[in-house]
Coordinates of C-alpha atoms in Angstrom, one line a residue:
Chain A
X65 CA -19.8 -22.2 -23.2
X66 CA -23.3 -23.1 -22.1
X67 CA -25.0 -26.0 -20.5
X68 CA -26.6 -26.8 -23.9
X69 CA -23.2 -27.1 -25.6
X70 CA -21.7 -29.4 -23.0
X71 CA -24.9 -31.5 -23.1
X72 CA -24.4 -31.8 -26.8
X73 CA -20.8 -33.0 -26.2
X74 CA -21.9 -35.7 -23.9
X75 CA -24.7 -36.9 -26.1
X76 CA -22.4 -37.2 -29.1
X77 CA -20.0 -39.3 -27.0
X78 CA -23.0 -41.4 -26.0
X79 CA -23.3 -42.4 -29.7
X80 CA -19.7 -43.2 -30.3
X81 CA -18.8 -44.7 -27.0
X82 CA -19.5 -48.4 -26.4
X83 CA -19.2 -48.1 -22.6
X84 CA -22.3 -46.9 -20.9
X85 CA -20.6 -46.2 -17.6
X86 CA -18.2 -43.9 -19.4
X87 CA -21.1 -41.7 -20.5
X88 CA -22.5 -41.1 -17.0
X89 CA -19.0 -40.4 -15.9
X90 CA -18.5 -37.8 -18.6
X91 CA -21.9 -36.2 -17.8
X92 CA -21.0 -36.1 -14.1
X93 CA -17.6 -34.5 -15.0
X94 CA -19.3 -31.7 -17.0
X95 CA -21.9 -31.1 -14.3
X96 CA -19.2 -30.7 -11.7
X97 CA -17.2 -28.4 -14.0
X98 CA -20.2 -26.2 -14.7
X99 CA -21.1 -26.1 -11.0
X100 CA -17.7 -24.9 -10.3
X101 CA -18.1 -22.2 -13.0
X102 CA -21.2 -21.1 -11.2
X103 CA -19.3 -20.9 -8.0
X104 CA -16.4 -19.0 -9.4
X105 CA -18.6 -16.5 -11.2
X106 CA -21.2 -16.0 -8.5
X107 CA -19.5 -13.1 -6.7
X108 CA -19.2 -11.3 -10.1
X109 CA -22.7 -12.2 -11.2
X110 CA -24.2 -11.0 -7.9
X111 CA -22.2 -7.8 -8.2
X112 CA -23.3 -7.2 -11.8
X113 CA -27.0 -7.7 -11.2
X114 CA -26.9 -5.5 -8.1
X115 CA -25.1 -2.7 -9.9
X116 CA -28.0 -2.4 -12.3
X117 CA -30.7 -2.3 -9.6
X118 CA -32.4 0.6 -7.8
X119 CA -32.1 0.8 -4.0
X120 CA -35.4 -0.9 -3.4
X121 CA -34.5 -3.3 -6.2
X122 CA -31.4 -4.7 -4.6
X123 CA -33.0 -4.8 -1.2
X124 CA -36.1 -6.7 -2.3
X125 CA -34.6 -9.2 -4.7
X126 CA -31.8 -11.6 -4.3
X127 CA -28.5 -10.9 -6.1
X128 CA -29.0 -14.1 -8.1
X129 CA -31.9 -12.6 -10.0
X130 CA -31.2 -10.1 -12.9
X131 CA -32.8 -6.7 -12.6
X132 CA -36.4 -6.5 -13.8
X133 CA -37.4 -3.5 -16.0
X134 CA -39.2 -2.1 -13.0
X135 CA -36.0 -1.9 -10.9
X136 CA -33.4 -1.4 -13.7
X137 CA -31.2 1.7 -13.5
X138 CA -27.9 2.9 -14.7
X139 CA -27.6 5.5 -11.9
X140 CA -25.2 3.5 -9.7
X141 CA -22.7 3.4 -12.6
X142 CA -23.0 7.2 -13.2
X143 CA -22.6 7.9 -9.5
X144 CA -19.6 5.5 -9.1
X145 CA -17.9 6.8 -12.2
X146 CA -18.3 10.4 -11.0
X147 CA -16.6 9.6 -7.8
X148 CA -13.8 7.5 -9.3
X149 CA -13.0 9.4 -12.5
X150 CA -10.0 11.1 -11.0
X151 CA -8.8 7.9 -9.5
X152 CA -9.0 6.2 -12.9
X153 CA -6.9 8.9 -14.6
X154 CA -4.4 9.0 -11.8
X155 CA -3.9 5.2 -11.9
X156 CA -3.4 5.3 -15.6
X157 CA -0.8 8.1 -15.2
X158 CA 1.4 6.1 -12.9
X159 CA 0.6 2.4 -13.7
X160 CA 1.6 2.7 -17.4
X161 CA 5.1 4.3 -16.8
X162 CA 5.8 2.0 -13.8
X163 CA 4.9 -1.1 -15.8
X164 CA 7.0 -0.1 -18.8
X165 CA 10.0 1.0 -16.7
X166 CA 10.1 -2.2 -14.5
X167 CA 9.8 -4.4 -17.6
X168 CA 12.5 -2.6 -19.5
X169 CA 14.9 -2.6 -16.5
X170 CA 14.1 -6.2 -15.8
X171 CA 14.9 -7.1 -19.4
X172 CA 18.2 -5.2 -19.3
X173 CA 19.2 -6.8 -16.0
X174 CA 18.3 -10.3 -17.2
X175 CA 20.4 -9.7 -20.4
X176 CA 23.3 -8.6 -18.3
X177 CA 23.0 -11.7 -16.1
X178 CA 23.2 -14.0 -19.2
X179 CA 26.7 -12.7 -19.8
X180 CA 28.0 -13.8 -16.5
X181 CA 29.3 -17.2 -15.4
X182 CA 26.8 -19.5 -13.9
X183 CA 28.1 -19.0 -10.4
X184 CA 27.9 -15.2 -10.6
X185 CA 24.5 -15.4 -12.2
X186 CA 23.0 -17.4 -9.4
X187 CA 24.5 -15.2 -6.7
X188 CA 22.9 -12.1 -8.2
X189 CA 19.7 -13.9 -9.0
X190 CA 19.2 -14.8 -5.4
X191 CA 19.5 -11.2 -4.5
X192 CA 16.7 -10.4 -7.0
X193 CA 14.6 -13.4 -6.0
X194 CA 14.3 -12.3 -2.4
X195 CA 12.6 -9.1 -3.6
X196 CA 9.9 -11.1 -5.2
X197 CA 8.7 -12.7 -2.0
X198 CA 9.2 -9.6 0.2
X199 CA 6.1 -8.7 2.3
X200 CA 5.8 -5.0 1.6
X201 CA 4.9 -4.3 5.2
X202 CA 8.5 -4.7 6.1
X203 CA 9.6 -1.7 4.1
X204 CA 6.6 0.7 4.7
X205 CA 8.0 2.8 7.5
X206 CA 11.3 3.4 5.8
X207 CA 9.5 4.1 2.6
X208 CA 7.5 6.8 4.2
X209 CA 10.6 8.3 5.8
X210 CA 12.5 8.1 2.6
X211 CA 9.9 9.9 0.5
X212 CA 9.3 12.6 3.1
X213 CA 13.1 13.2 3.3
X214 CA 13.4 13.5 -0.5
X215 CA 10.5 16.0 -0.7
X216 CA 9.9 15.4 -4.3
X217 CA 7.2 18.1 -4.5
X218 CA 9.8 20.7 -3.4
X219 CA 12.4 19.4 -5.8
X220 CA 9.9 19.7 -8.7
X221 CA 8.6 23.2 -7.6
X222 CA 9.9 24.6 -10.9
X223 CA 7.3 22.6 -12.8
X224 CA 4.0 23.0 -11.0
X225 CA 2.3 20.3 -13.1
X226 CA 4.9 17.7 -11.9
X227 CA 5.0 19.1 -8.4
X228 CA 1.2 18.6 -8.0
X229 CA 1.7 15.0 -9.2
X230 CA 4.7 14.3 -6.9
X231 CA 2.7 11.5 -5.1
X232 CA 2.2 9.7 -8.4
X233 CA 5.8 10.1 -9.4
X234 CA 6.8 8.6 -6.0
X235 CA 4.4 5.7 -6.6
X236 CA 5.9 5.2 -10.1
X237 CA 9.5 5.0 -8.8
X238 CA 8.4 2.8 -5.9
X239 CA 6.5 0.3 -8.0
X240 CA 9.3 0.2 -10.6
X241 CA 11.8 -0.6 -7.9
X242 CA 9.7 -3.4 -6.4
X243 CA 8.7 -4.7 -9.8
X244 CA 12.3 -5.1 -11.1
X245 CA 12.9 -8.5 -9.3
X246 CA 9.9 -10.3 -10.8
X247 CA 10.5 -8.8 -14.2
X248 CA 14.2 -9.9 -14.1
X249 CA 13.2 -13.4 -13.1
X250 CA 10.7 -13.7 -15.9
X251 CA 13.1 -12.4 -18.6
X252 CA 16.0 -14.4 -17.3
X253 CA 14.1 -17.7 -17.5
X254 CA 13.3 -16.7 -21.1
X255 CA 16.8 -15.7 -22.1
X256 CA 18.2 -18.9 -20.5
X257 CA 16.5 -20.9 -23.3
X258 CA 17.5 -18.4 -26.1
X259 CA 19.8 -19.7 -28.7
X260 CA 23.1 -18.0 -28.1
X261 CA 24.8 -19.0 -31.4
X262 CA 23.3 -15.8 -32.9
X263 CA 24.8 -13.7 -30.2
X264 CA 28.2 -15.3 -30.5
X265 CA 28.1 -14.6 -34.2
X266 CA 27.2 -11.0 -33.7
X267 CA 30.0 -10.7 -31.2
X268 CA 32.5 -12.0 -33.8
X269 CA 31.0 -9.4 -36.1
X270 CA 32.2 -6.9 -33.6
X271 CA 28.8 -5.8 -32.3
X272 CA 28.8 -4.0 -28.9
X273 CA 27.0 -5.5 -26.0
X274 CA 24.3 -2.8 -26.3
X275 CA 24.1 -3.3 -30.1
X276 CA 23.5 -7.0 -29.5
X277 CA 20.8 -6.2 -27.0
X278 CA 19.1 -3.7 -29.3
X279 CA 19.3 -5.6 -32.6
X280 CA 18.9 -9.2 -31.5
X281 CA 17.8 -9.7 -27.9
X282 CA 15.2 -7.0 -27.7
X283 CA 13.3 -8.0 -30.9
X284 CA 13.3 -11.6 -29.8
X285 CA 12.0 -10.6 -26.3
X286 CA 8.7 -9.2 -27.5
X287 CA 6.6 -12.3 -26.5
X288 CA 8.1 -12.0 -23.0
X289 CA 7.5 -8.3 -22.9
X290 CA 3.9 -9.0 -23.4
X291 CA 3.8 -11.5 -20.5
X292 CA 5.8 -9.2 -18.2
X293 CA 3.8 -6.0 -19.1
X294 CA 0.5 -7.8 -18.5
X295 CA 1.6 -9.3 -15.2
X296 CA 3.1 -6.0 -13.9
X297 CA 0.1 -3.9 -15.1
X298 CA -2.3 -6.1 -13.2
X299 CA -0.2 -6.1 -10.1
X300 CA 0.4 -2.4 -10.0
X301 CA -3.1 -1.4 -11.0
X302 CA -4.6 -3.7 -8.2
X303 CA -2.3 -2.5 -5.4
X304 CA -3.7 -0.4 -2.6
X305 CA -1.0 -0.6 0.1
X306 CA 1.7 1.6 -1.4
X307 CA -0.9 4.2 -2.4
X308 CA -2.3 4.3 1.2
X309 CA 1.2 5.1 2.5
X310 CA 2.5 7.4 -0.3
X311 CA -0.5 9.3 -1.7
X312 CA -1.5 12.0 0.7
X313 CA -3.2 14.6 -1.6
X314 CA -6.8 13.7 -2.3
X315 CA -6.4 15.0 -5.9
X316 CA -3.8 12.2 -6.4
X317 CA -5.9 9.3 -5.1
X318 CA -5.5 6.2 -7.3
X319 CA -8.4 4.0 -8.4
X320 CA -8.1 1.4 -5.6
X321 CA -8.1 4.3 -3.1
X322 CA -11.1 6.0 -4.5
X323 CA -12.9 2.6 -4.6
X324 CA -12.0 2.0 -1.0
X325 CA -13.4 5.5 -0.2
X326 CA -16.5 4.9 -2.2
X327 CA -17.1 1.7 -0.2
X328 CA -16.7 3.6 3.1
X329 CA -18.9 6.5 2.2
X330 CA -21.7 4.4 0.6
X331 CA -21.8 1.8 3.3
X332 CA -25.3 0.5 2.6
X333 CA -25.4 1.5 -1.1
X334 CA -24.4 -1.9 -2.4
X335 CA -25.5 -1.1 -6.0
X336 CA -23.1 1.8 -6.2
X337 CA -20.3 -0.2 -4.5
X338 CA -20.7 -3.0 -7.1
X339 CA -20.7 -0.6 -10.0
X340 CA -17.5 1.0 -8.6
X341 CA -15.9 -2.4 -8.2
X342 CA -16.5 -3.2 -11.8
X343 CA -15.3 0.1 -13.0
X344 CA -12.0 -0.3 -11.1
X345 CA -11.6 -3.9 -12.3
X346 CA -12.5 -3.3 -15.9
X347 CA -9.0 -2.6 -17.3
X348 CA -7.6 -5.8 -15.7
X349 CA -10.6 -7.9 -16.7
X350 CA -10.3 -6.7 -20.4
X351 CA -6.6 -7.4 -20.3
X352 CA -7.2 -10.8 -18.7
X353 CA -9.8 -11.8 -21.3
X354 CA -7.7 -10.7 -24.3
X355 CA -4.3 -11.9 -23.0
X356 CA -5.4 -14.8 -20.8
X357 CA -2.5 -17.0 -22.0
X358 CA 0.2 -14.5 -21.2
X359 CA -1.4 -13.7 -17.9
X360 CA -1.2 -17.4 -16.9
X361 CA 2.3 -17.6 -18.2
X362 CA 3.3 -14.6 -16.0
X363 CA 1.8 -15.9 -12.8
X364 CA 3.2 -19.4 -13.2
X365 CA 6.6 -18.0 -14.2
X366 CA 6.4 -15.9 -11.1
X367 CA 6.6 -19.0 -8.9
Chain B
X111 CA 16.4 -6.0 -38.3
X112 CA 15.3 -8.9 -40.4
X113 CA 18.3 -8.4 -42.6
X114 CA 20.7 -8.5 -39.7
X115 CA 19.3 -11.7 -38.4
X116 CA 19.5 -13.4 -41.8
X117 CA 23.0 -12.3 -42.3
X118 CA 24.0 -13.6 -38.9
X119 CA 22.3 -16.9 -39.5
X120 CA 24.2 -17.3 -42.7
X121 CA 27.4 -16.7 -40.8
X122 CA 26.5 -19.3 -38.2
X123 CA 25.8 -21.8 -40.9
X124 CA 29.1 -21.1 -42.6
X125 CA 30.9 -21.4 -39.3
X126 CA 29.2 -24.7 -38.5
X127 CA 30.1 -26.3 -41.9
X128 CA 33.7 -25.0 -41.4
X129 CA 34.1 -26.8 -38.1
X130 CA 32.4 -29.9 -39.4
X131 CA 34.7 -30.1 -42.4
X132 CA 37.8 -29.5 -40.3
X133 CA 36.6 -32.2 -38.0
X134 CA 37.9 -30.3 -35.1
X135 CA 34.9 -30.3 -32.9
X136 CA 31.5 -31.7 -32.9
X137 CA 28.5 -29.4 -32.7
X138 CA 28.3 -28.0 -29.2
X139 CA 25.3 -28.7 -27.2
X140 CA 26.5 -27.3 -23.9
X141 CA 26.4 -23.6 -24.7
X142 CA 30.1 -23.5 -24.9
X143 CA 30.8 -24.1 -21.2
X144 CA 33.2 -27.0 -21.7
X145 CA 35.5 -25.1 -24.1
X146 CA 39.1 -25.2 -23.0
X147 CA 40.1 -22.2 -20.9
X148 CA 42.7 -20.7 -23.3
X149 CA 44.2 -17.3 -22.6
X150 CA 42.1 -15.6 -25.2
X151 CA 38.9 -17.2 -24.0
X152 CA 39.2 -16.2 -20.4
X153 CA 40.0 -12.7 -21.4
X154 CA 36.8 -12.7 -23.4
X155 CA 34.9 -13.9 -20.4
X156 CA 36.4 -11.3 -18.2
X157 CA 35.4 -8.5 -20.7
X158 CA 32.0 -10.1 -20.8
X159 CA 31.6 -9.6 -17.1
X160 CA 32.6 -6.0 -17.4
X161 CA 30.3 -5.4 -20.3
X162 CA 27.5 -6.9 -18.4
X163 CA 27.7 -4.4 -15.5
X164 CA 25.9 -1.5 -17.1
X165 CA 23.0 -3.8 -17.8
X166 CA 22.3 -5.4 -14.5
X167 CA 23.9 -3.0 -12.0
X168 CA 21.6 0.1 -12.3
X169 CA 18.4 -2.0 -11.9
X170 CA 20.1 -4.0 -9.1
X171 CA 21.0 -0.8 -7.3
X172 CA 17.5 0.7 -7.6
X173 CA 16.0 -2.5 -6.4
X174 CA 18.7 -3.0 -3.7
X175 CA 18.1 0.5 -2.3
X176 CA 14.3 -0.1 -2.0
X177 CA 14.5 -3.7 -0.9
X178 CA 17.6 -4.3 1.2
X179 CA 18.2 -0.7 2.2
X180 CA 14.6 -0.4 3.4
X181 CA 14.7 -3.8 5.2
X182 CA 17.9 -2.7 7.1
X183 CA 16.4 0.7 7.9
X184 CA 13.3 -0.9 9.1
X185 CA 15.3 -3.2 11.4
X186 CA 17.1 -0.1 12.7
X187 CA 13.9 1.7 13.4
X188 CA 12.5 -1.3 15.2
X189 CA 15.3 -1.0 17.7
X190 CA 14.5 2.6 18.6
X191 CA 11.5 3.8 20.6
X192 CA 10.3 6.2 17.9
X193 CA 6.7 7.3 18.0
X194 CA 4.5 10.3 17.4
X195 CA 5.5 13.2 15.2
X196 CA 9.1 13.8 16.0
X197 CA 12.0 12.2 14.1
X198 CA 13.6 8.9 15.2
X199 CA 16.6 8.9 17.5
X200 CA 19.1 6.2 16.5
X201 CA 21.5 6.5 19.4
X202 CA 19.7 4.5 22.1
X203 CA 18.9 1.1 20.6
X204 CA 17.3 -1.8 22.4
X205 CA 15.2 -4.9 21.8
X206 CA 12.4 -3.4 23.8
X207 CA 9.8 -3.5 21.0
X208 CA 10.4 -7.2 20.5
X209 CA 10.4 -8.2 24.2
X210 CA 7.0 -6.5 24.7
X211 CA 5.4 -8.6 22.0
X212 CA 4.6 -11.8 23.9
X213 CA 2.8 -9.6 26.6
X214 CA 0.7 -7.8 24.0
X215 CA -2.5 -9.8 23.5
X216 CA -3.3 -8.1 20.2
X217 CA 0.1 -9.2 18.8
X218 CA -0.4 -12.7 20.1
X219 CA -3.9 -12.9 18.5
X220 CA -2.6 -11.4 15.2
X221 CA 0.3 -13.8 15.1
X222 CA -2.0 -16.8 15.7
X223 CA -4.4 -15.6 13.1
X224 CA -1.6 -15.1 10.6
X225 CA -0.4 -18.7 11.1
X226 CA -4.0 -20.1 10.9
X227 CA -4.6 -18.1 7.7
X228 CA -1.3 -19.1 6.2
X229 CA -1.8 -22.8 6.8
X230 CA -5.5 -23.1 6.2
X231 CA -5.5 -20.9 3.1
X232 CA -2.5 -22.7 1.6
X233 CA -3.8 -26.3 2.2
X234 CA -7.4 -25.6 1.0
X235 CA -6.2 -23.7 -2.1
X236 CA -3.8 -26.5 -3.0
X237 CA -6.5 -29.2 -2.6
X238 CA -9.1 -27.2 -4.6
X239 CA -6.4 -26.4 -7.2
X240 CA -5.5 -30.0 -7.5
X241 CA -9.1 -31.1 -8.0
X242 CA -9.6 -28.4 -10.6
X243 CA -6.5 -29.4 -12.4
X244 CA -7.4 -33.1 -12.5
X245 CA -10.9 -32.2 -13.7
X246 CA -9.7 -29.9 -16.4
X247 CA -7.1 -32.4 -17.5
X248 CA -9.7 -35.0 -18.6
X249 CA -9.6 -34.0 -22.3
X250 CA -12.6 -31.9 -21.8
X251 CA -14.1 -29.6 -24.5
X252 CA -13.8 -25.9 -24.1
X253 CA -10.9 -26.5 -21.7
X254 CA -9.6 -23.0 -22.3
X255 CA -12.9 -21.4 -21.3
X256 CA -13.1 -23.4 -18.1
X257 CA -9.5 -22.6 -17.2
X258 CA -10.0 -18.9 -18.0
X259 CA -13.0 -18.7 -15.7
X260 CA -11.3 -20.5 -12.8
X261 CA -8.3 -18.2 -13.0
X262 CA -10.3 -15.0 -13.5
X263 CA -10.5 -13.9 -9.8
X264 CA -6.7 -13.8 -9.7
X265 CA -6.8 -10.9 -12.1
X266 CA -8.9 -8.8 -9.7
X267 CA -7.7 -6.4 -7.1
X268 CA -8.2 -7.3 -3.4
X269 CA -10.1 -4.1 -3.2
X270 CA -12.6 -5.4 -5.8
X271 CA -12.9 -8.9 -4.4
X272 CA -13.3 -7.6 -0.8
X273 CA -16.3 -5.5 -2.0
X274 CA -17.8 -8.4 -3.9
X275 CA -17.4 -10.7 -0.8
X276 CA -18.8 -8.3 1.7
X277 CA -21.9 -8.3 -0.5
X278 CA -21.8 -12.2 -0.8
X279 CA -21.7 -12.5 3.0
X280 CA -24.4 -9.9 3.6
X281 CA -26.6 -11.6 6.3
X282 CA -30.0 -10.7 4.8
X283 CA -29.6 -10.6 1.0
X284 CA -26.1 -11.9 0.4
X285 CA -25.7 -14.8 -2.1
X286 CA -24.3 -17.2 0.4
X287 CA -27.2 -17.0 2.8
X288 CA -29.8 -16.9 0.0
X289 CA -28.3 -20.0 -1.6
X290 CA -28.1 -21.8 1.8
X291 CA -31.8 -21.1 2.6
X292 CA -32.7 -22.0 -0.9
X293 CA -31.2 -25.4 -0.3
X294 CA -33.2 -25.7 2.9
X295 CA -30.1 -25.2 5.0
X296 CA -31.5 -22.2 6.9
X297 CA -29.8 -23.3 10.1
X298 CA -26.5 -22.7 8.4
X299 CA -27.2 -19.1 7.5
X300 CA -25.3 -16.6 9.7
X301 CA -23.7 -13.2 9.8
X302 CA -20.5 -14.6 8.3
X303 CA -18.2 -11.6 8.6
X304 CA -20.1 -9.9 11.4
X305 CA -19.8 -12.8 13.8
X306 CA -16.2 -13.0 15.2
X307 CA -16.4 -16.8 15.3
X308 CA -16.8 -17.2 11.5
X309 CA -14.9 -14.1 10.4
X310 CA -11.5 -15.6 9.8
X311 CA -13.0 -18.7 8.1
X312 CA -15.0 -16.4 5.9
X313 CA -11.9 -14.5 4.9
X314 CA -10.0 -17.7 4.2
X315 CA -12.9 -19.0 2.0
X316 CA -13.0 -15.8 -0.1
X317 CA -9.2 -15.8 -0.5
X318 CA -9.3 -19.5 -1.6
X319 CA -11.9 -18.5 -4.2
X320 CA -9.5 -15.9 -5.5
X321 CA -6.3 -18.0 -5.5
X322 CA -7.2 -21.7 -6.1
X323 CA -7.1 -21.0 -9.8
X324 CA -3.4 -20.2 -9.4
X325 CA -2.8 -23.6 -7.8
X326 CA -4.7 -25.1 -10.7
X327 CA -2.4 -23.6 -13.3
X328 CA 0.7 -24.8 -11.5
X329 CA -0.8 -28.3 -11.0
X330 CA -1.9 -28.5 -14.6
X331 CA 1.6 -27.8 -15.8
X332 CA 2.8 -30.6 -13.5
X333 CA 0.2 -33.0 -14.7
X334 CA 1.0 -32.3 -18.4
X335 CA 4.7 -33.1 -17.6
X336 CA 3.9 -36.6 -16.4
X337 CA 4.4 -39.2 -19.3
X338 CA 1.2 -40.9 -20.5
X339 CA 2.7 -44.3 -19.8
X340 CA 2.3 -43.7 -16.1
X341 CA -1.5 -43.3 -16.5
X342 CA -1.6 -46.4 -18.8
X343 CA 0.4 -48.5 -16.5
X344 CA -1.8 -47.7 -13.5
X345 CA -4.9 -48.5 -15.7
X346 CA -3.5 -51.8 -16.7
X347 CA -2.8 -52.6 -13.1
X348 CA -6.6 -52.1 -12.6
X349 CA -6.2 -49.2 -10.2
X350 CA -9.4 -47.2 -9.8
X351 CA -9.2 -43.5 -10.9
X352 CA -9.0 -42.3 -7.4
X353 CA -6.3 -44.8 -6.4
X354 CA -4.4 -44.0 -9.5
X355 CA -4.3 -40.3 -8.8
X356 CA -3.5 -40.7 -5.1
X357 CA -0.8 -43.4 -5.5
X358 CA 0.7 -42.7 -8.8
X359 CA 0.1 -39.1 -10.0
X360 CA 0.0 -37.0 -6.8
X361 CA 3.4 -38.1 -5.6
X362 CA 4.9 -36.9 -8.9
X363 CA 3.4 -33.5 -8.3
X364 CA 5.6 -32.7 -5.3
X365 CA 7.6 -30.1 -7.1
X366 CA 4.5 -28.3 -8.3
X367 CA 3.0 -28.6 -4.7
X368 CA 6.1 -27.0 -3.1
X369 CA 6.4 -24.1 -5.5
X370 CA 2.6 -23.4 -5.4
X371 CA 2.6 -23.7 -1.6
X372 CA 5.4 -21.2 -1.2
X373 CA 3.8 -18.6 -3.5
X374 CA 0.4 -19.1 -1.8
X375 CA 1.9 -18.7 1.7
X376 CA 3.5 -15.4 0.5
X377 CA 0.1 -14.3 -0.8
X378 CA -1.3 -15.1 2.6
X379 CA 1.3 -12.9 4.3
X380 CA 0.3 -10.1 1.9
X381 CA -3.5 -10.4 2.4
X382 CA -3.6 -6.9 3.9
X383 CA -5.5 -5.2 1.2
X384 CA -8.4 -7.6 1.4
X385 CA -8.9 -7.4 5.1
X386 CA -8.3 -3.6 5.2
X387 CA -11.0 -3.0 2.6
X388 CA -13.5 -5.3 4.4
X389 CA -12.9 -4.1 8.0
X390 CA -10.6 -1.1 7.9
X391 CA -7.5 -1.2 10.1
X392 CA -9.3 -2.8 13.1
X393 CA -10.8 -6.1 12.0
X394 CA -11.0 -7.2 15.7
X395 CA -9.1 -9.9 17.5
X396 CA -10.7 -12.7 15.6
X397 CA -9.5 -11.6 12.2
X398 CA -6.5 -9.4 12.9
X399 CA -3.3 -10.5 11.1
X400 CA 0.2 -9.1 11.4
X401 CA 0.1 -7.3 8.1
X402 CA -3.0 -5.3 9.2
X403 CA -1.7 -4.9 12.8
X404 CA 1.6 -3.4 11.5
X405 CA -0.3 -0.8 9.4
X406 CA -2.6 0.1 12.3
X407 CA 0.2 0.4 14.9
X408 CA 2.5 2.4 12.6
X409 CA 0.3 4.5 10.4
X410 CA -2.9 5.1 12.5
X411 CA -1.3 5.2 16.0
X412 CA 2.1 6.5 14.9
X413 CA 3.9 3.9 17.1
X414 CA 6.5 3.7 14.3
X415 CA 9.1 1.6 16.2
X416 CA 6.6 -1.0 17.3
X417 CA 5.1 -1.2 13.8
X418 CA 8.6 -1.7 12.3
X419 CA 9.2 -4.5 14.8
X420 CA 5.9 -6.2 13.8
X421 CA 7.1 -5.8 10.2
X422 CA 10.4 -7.5 11.0
X423 CA 8.5 -10.5 12.4
X424 CA 6.5 -10.6 9.2
X425 CA 9.6 -10.4 7.1
X426 CA 11.2 -13.3 9.1
X427 CA 8.1 -15.4 8.5
X428 CA 8.4 -14.8 4.8
X429 CA 12.1 -15.7 5.0
X430 CA 11.3 -18.9 6.9
X431 CA 9.0 -19.9 4.1
X432 CA 11.1 -18.8 1.1
X433 CA 14.6 -19.4 2.4
X434 CA 14.5 -23.2 2.4
X435 CA 12.6 -23.2 -0.9
X436 CA 15.3 -21.2 -2.6
X437 CA 18.0 -23.2 -1.1
X438 CA 16.3 -26.4 -2.3
X439 CA 16.0 -24.9 -5.8
X440 CA 19.7 -23.9 -5.7
X441 CA 20.7 -27.4 -4.7
X442 CA 18.7 -28.9 -7.5
X443 CA 20.2 -26.5 -10.0
X444 CA 16.8 -25.0 -10.9
X445 CA 17.8 -21.4 -10.4

C-alpha cells in the first residue's frame, strides 16, 4: 500500500464518476487514511531507523530520517541480542506450554458447559467471566505468598534441570490459570453456534462424552484453537507484571524483563533500546502479520 | 475422522426423513429445548450434567483457586498489619489500612490519576476508534492493509511501546518535538514526560495510540451489522454525511460502545506495565496510578497489608465497571 497506489485508485474513479465533488471527497479520504497510517507507524519507524544508527548518528539526525551509510551500523542489534538471548529462550520455554495448556483447558471447560442447561451454564459462565476482567494487582500479594509456600524448587530437587527452572514452571501454571477464563469464553461462544445434531447422533451411537469431544468437537474446533492460541500467546509473551513478581533468579528472566533491564542499563543508548524492543516484539509482530484475522477475532471475542 | 463424520451425517439424514415421514414432529430449530420433559429425557439431561463435570470442573477449580482464592486471601491480608520480612498474623484484623487511605496524599493522587486516566483514555480511544471505523467503512481499497496497521500497536507489549514512546517524547531528538518544530509550532515543543504537568496526558496519548485500533475493530463490526437501508433512508432524507452518522448511525452503535468502553476501562486499570517501564515504580505524584502504587507499596517497601488494601480498591473499581455490564448482558440474554 503506497501513496502511488491510492492516487491511482482516485484517478480511476475520476474517470468513471460523474460527480466532481465525489472525487475530491475520495482524495481527501485517502489522504486522511494515509496520514493516520503515518501516525500509527511513526513510533515503529522512529525506532527502526534509530536501531540502525551509530551513537553519533541517532544524536545528530532525527528519527524520521533513515540511517545514511556513514552512520549505518548493526551493532545495536548484536548488543541487544546478546543481553536478551536468555530472556528469549526463557520466554519460549514458558509461553508455549502456558498457551497450549490454557487453550486446551478452555476448550474442555467450554465443551462441558454446552452439556449443561442454560441456567447452569450462565451461572458458571459468570464465574469464569469475572476472571477475564480481573486486575492482576488484586492477586499479586497472595500469589507471591502461595508460590513461596509451595516451594516448587524444593519439590523438584530430584530433577535439577526442572528445579533450576522452577520460576518458569510457576509462571506457566499462573498464566495457564489466569488464561482459562478468556479461553473458555472464546470457545464457548464458538460451541454455542455449533450444530449439535451431529453430537446427538453420536450419542445415540453410544459414544462417550470424551469420545464425542475427541472425534467430533475437537476436530471442528481447530479454527477456534488458532484464534485462542494466537490471542493467548500474544498476551502471555507481552506480560511483565507476573514475571516481576514470580521470577527471582536472574537466569530465569523472561524477555520482557530483560528488555526492561536493558532499557534501565542503557538509559541514553536509544539505538540499543530500540533494537531490543524490536527483538522482543518480533514473535508477536510476525504472528500478527501472518494471522491478523484470527488476532482481530480473538480481541473482539474477548469483549 | 472423516469417515466417522460422514457416517454420522448419514444417520442424521435418515433420522430426519424418518420423522418427516411419520409426520410426528417438524424439524427442530430450537436445539431441542422445547421437547417434552418425559422421564427418559430428564434422566438423559441429568446424566449429561454428571458427564459434563470432568470437563469443566478441573479448569474451574484451577482458575477458581487462582482468581477467587487469591482475591479472598488478598482481602484477608489487607485486614492485617503485615509488613516487612516476617509472616502475616491473621488474628488481629482491622480496617486500619483502609481508614488511613484518605489521609495518604500519595493514595489520593494515585486514585485521582487512575480515574482521570480511566475516563480520558476510554473517551478518546472510543472517539478515535469510531472515526477510524467510519473512514475504513467507506468501501476503500486495501481495507485490510489499513485495518491491519491501525490495529498493529495492540499486538505489542507495553514494555515495547513504553520504550518506543520514551524515544518519541525525547525533548531534543524525539519525533514529537521534531515534527512540531518542523510544522513551525516550536512553542508547543516541551519535555512531555519530564514535565509533571504534561506527564499524564502524554501517557494517555500513547495508550490511545496503542488501543484505539481495538475500538475500531469493535465499531467496525457494529457498523457492518447496520442494514444498508438505514444509510439509504438518511441519504434520501438529504441528511449530510456528518448528520447522518451523528443522528442515525451512532445511536445504533450503543452496544458496541458499551462493550468497547468496558474493555478499555479494564485496560486502563491494567496500564501498570507501560508506566512501570517508562518511570520505574515511582512515576511521581502527577502520573502515579493505583496499579503502580500497589506494586511500589507492596513489593518495594514491603508494606504488604497496605499494598493488598490498595489492590482491593483496584478490584472494586474493576467490579464497578464490569458488574453492571455483565448484569446488563445477562438481562438481555447475551451471555
